[in-house]
């Protein structure tokens, strides 16, 4: 049968449309040999009545003569409507094609058999034309097919269906003839055999089958297995107790069939299976509930529930009669392990494990360690339960112990733990090597070795990144690809360890002290715990131990060699305290060496070295302790002697210079310092004097400080007092000395010393405060007076000192500060408490008045010297005074005038400042200004200033005389000069009487205008400002501007005359052009007659334009009108050309 067979057309059309296939796929299917065998069996024989067409995801489209198993998609069922061979003619009428879903296909087959096929075959009318036996055989076949479908459908639903013989009816027990029917007996026997096979197959099922198949079932599958087994056994029992099953049993029993015993065995096996299933299901309920609770808790609390889970397992073993078998317990434990493994993997999350290798391994490492502890807790709980069962068995209990090997139950869990330990090792490596990120080594080649360490760190990051990017599940113990990546990573890390060993070896070799080596160990403390690194660095660690021993020996040698040398100890502490402090430092040095050893003690396994270091350290400590005990004993004796001496000394005394001083000050300070050290030391024996002084040490210290302060204040007053102030305070000082004599008779052992010291201190401080306030006021007055010497009395305003002079602000300041001086003197009188008329106070005021007069003298001297220096060409820094040269009707003058009165006002203002403050003295009444004006120094400076004024006046007059060369411009009468020019064509000088009249030509006008232009340019280039004698600034701009204005007036006089000439000429030309009766000859005569100016019109206009004069608008309009009208006549053109 090939693909061109027309009988396949209905199947092809229905299948292609139903599955939406390419026709080529159908052609490929029917061309296969296996497909052709099935199609021939279905179309050409009577053995098969149904053909199934289905599509599997893996194998694709296929034919089947039996219903396909595990089909979830739709199935095409092709059934025959009758027996016989299918031909091209009867194919379409004889085939029933139906599309059903995979799970409904069996129901479809059953329905078709019961409703269509079997009734059709049982109908005598339908089978009357068939050969003998065909209908019965077909009916039996369809019955078998229906039973197979029922069995398969029940199997899919998890049940075992027991089919019934097709020839069995409800009235079989009442028909005797059927009892002898051998066909019916045979059907019953066959059915019992099938029942036995189905029940036996079901009862042989075991919950361990998924484990045997290599799967990883969970406890829920175990619970479901026994629950389904119980339900199915109830279902089988119901079928065995049904009426038809009872008919079968009755038939085989009455017929004494050999299968009657088989049927009884089936009943017995089902009953035993029910007992087993009920027992197991009942006892597994507690475990199931416990596991369901465990699945709901947080993983962190999972370890606390392991004991409860194992206790539930133990109860199942103890209470169940059928489940206490090692094989079943092994399976159950494996399933529980699978559950915990699944929960652990969900808790760890593959993505976070791989990401943690690169980002932050610490949290992931904590989670992995938690999982390991949790699973180990489960194994420990198992061991405890196993121990309990063994102890119960030894106590002759009926409980059987778990004598099966534990590795059978925990093999998968152990593999998972092994994988977790591998992950933990990788995370630890990552955490350890990450500390290399910020590592910086010191030493000669520190930069190079630091770069090597950083290179190791970068390579490690690359390796970790590659491992994290591998497409593997690290939590799956069956994933061997991750193990391969892990092995490669370990090899790479070992190579990095070797590189680190080389760096650390050089770093240890550069360490010359144990402390530096200890810091290096502390820096790489996590790295040094790695086995390979620790093995390679063992010689260097031994060298570090030797360095510690050497440093302890050096500490002991230093102590022995320096303990008798006083210069060894501190100069700023008591000798005994310094010795104790020195020994304490030595002990700290020894302890530092011991601490350096303890940083590596966990890395050294040699206990002998440890004992040697501890013994050497203890020897040093014992030597230092003996020395400290001896020092404390000597210190206690000497200190008691010093304290007794201090207690008998008076408080203060007078020195050879007449000053006060605290008696035995240095000795007292030394004793107080030693007492402070003794109180801090705590181990020094206290003798009576020492104990007495120590109890009142704070009071003595306070009194000593008060005395020191009081003596300092008293001595300050005595040393700093002025001669003029001494009579003002001598009475207060005498009274104070009498009260201070009490402190010279009392000793430190007297009662009430502190109160007495405080009382005298208050009096001295009050006296000191009064004198200091008066002294501060005196200093303020001196500061005010000295500040006048720095006062800027003169100031510029604009560019000239003349515009500013002495500032009112300076005057106001001097006046106000003079009043402040009077006020301060009155304050000092009240402080000293003297009468205003006392001789000492008058001398005090005279002293202040002398300072006042000297300060004013310095102010005047500074101001006059400022004027003198500013007017000296060698010392001046710029113009001091500014004047302006102006042009008036009388000539050029200076404003202000340069003469003897130039600086008189400024000098007067300077001397005026001396009259502003009032006199301080009560015995002097003369005027300060008049007194100071008689000072030779000030008179000399004033004369020097006036000498500079005279010099600059001469230079200024010379400047003004030089500019008088332009005086003819402002002194001459322009009208008179213009008349002379129009008469003689020039300006007459001394030859006025001999000059002949000659009217000016246009060239004469041009000459005069150009001369004035040259003069204007010359004046324009005059300097704006000229500085005379380096201090007088002369502003020439007013003079220059006035002179340029005069020159412009002269030029305007000439151009105005020319404009009038142009106007007259235009008027004459216009009148001649309007006269039409005049002939050309007359025109020529008129042309020869020039206008009143006798100046050519055209040249005159050009000269005006050259001089920069624009024709007025009325002349321009008149000129244009004349030109338009006269160009039309030749006579006008001739006249114009003549012009």
PDB file of C-alpha atoms in Angstrom, residues 61 306 315 343 360 381 484 521 561 610 612 645 658 680 805 835-836 873-874 894 920 936 956 981 986 996 1069 1135:
ATOM      1  CA  UNK A  61       2.698  12.319  13.460  1.00  0.00           C
ATOM      2  CA  UNK A 306      14.602  18.658  62.502  1.00  0.00           C
ATOM      3  CA  UNK A 315       7.003   6.974  65.454  1.00  0.00           C
ATOM      4  CA  UNK A 343      14.032  23.857  50.258  1.00  0.00           C
ATOM      5  CA  UNK A 360      29.557  40.492  48.078  1.00  0.00           C
ATOM      6  CA  UNK A 381      18.687  14.137  64.648  1.00  0.00           C
ATOM      7  CA  UNK A 484      34.702  20.956  36.284  1.00  0.00           C
ATOM      8  CA  UNK A 521      50.558  39.248  59.524  1.00  0.00           C
ATOM      9  CA  UNK A 561      72.832  48.840  81.245  1.00  0.00           C
ATOM     10  CA  UNK A 610      55.759  29.189  72.630  1.00  0.00           C
ATOM     11  CA  UNK A 612      60.445  29.730  75.340  1.00  0.00           C
ATOM     12  CA  UNK A 645      60.847  70.098 105.803  1.00  0.00           C
ATOM     13  CA  UNK A 658      62.780  93.771  97.938  1.00  0.00           C
ATOM     14  CA  UNK A 680      48.637  57.908  90.807  1.00  0.00           C
ATOM     15  CA  UNK A 805      43.556 121.786  53.790  1.00  0.00           C
ATOM     16  CA  UNK A 835      42.635 115.432  96.797  1.00  0.00           C
ATOM     17  CA  UNK A 836      42.590 117.630  93.728  1.00  0.00           C
ATOM     18  CA  UNK A 873      61.734 118.000  44.065  1.00  0.00           C
ATOM     19  CA  UNK A 874      63.970 115.230  45.492  1.00  0.00           C
ATOM     20  CA  UNK A 894      46.718 132.240  37.779  1.00  0.00           C
ATOM     21  CA  UNK A 920      45.651 119.123  81.601  1.00  0.00           C
ATOM     22  CA  UNK A 936      62.708 126.590  66.421  1.00  0.00           C
ATOM     23  CA  UNK A 956      55.209 130.196  37.081  1.00  0.00           C
ATOM     24  CA  UNK A 981      43.662 144.736   5.712  1.00  0.00           C
ATOM     25  CA  UNK A 986      47.918 143.486   5.070  1.00  0.00           C
ATOM     26  CA  UNK A 996      50.125 152.660   0.027  1.00  0.00           C
ATOM     27  CA  UNK A1069      24.714 138.405 -11.899  1.00  0.00           C
ATOM     28  CA  UNK A1135      29.591 136.619 -18.895  1.00  0.00           C
TER      29      UNK A1135
END
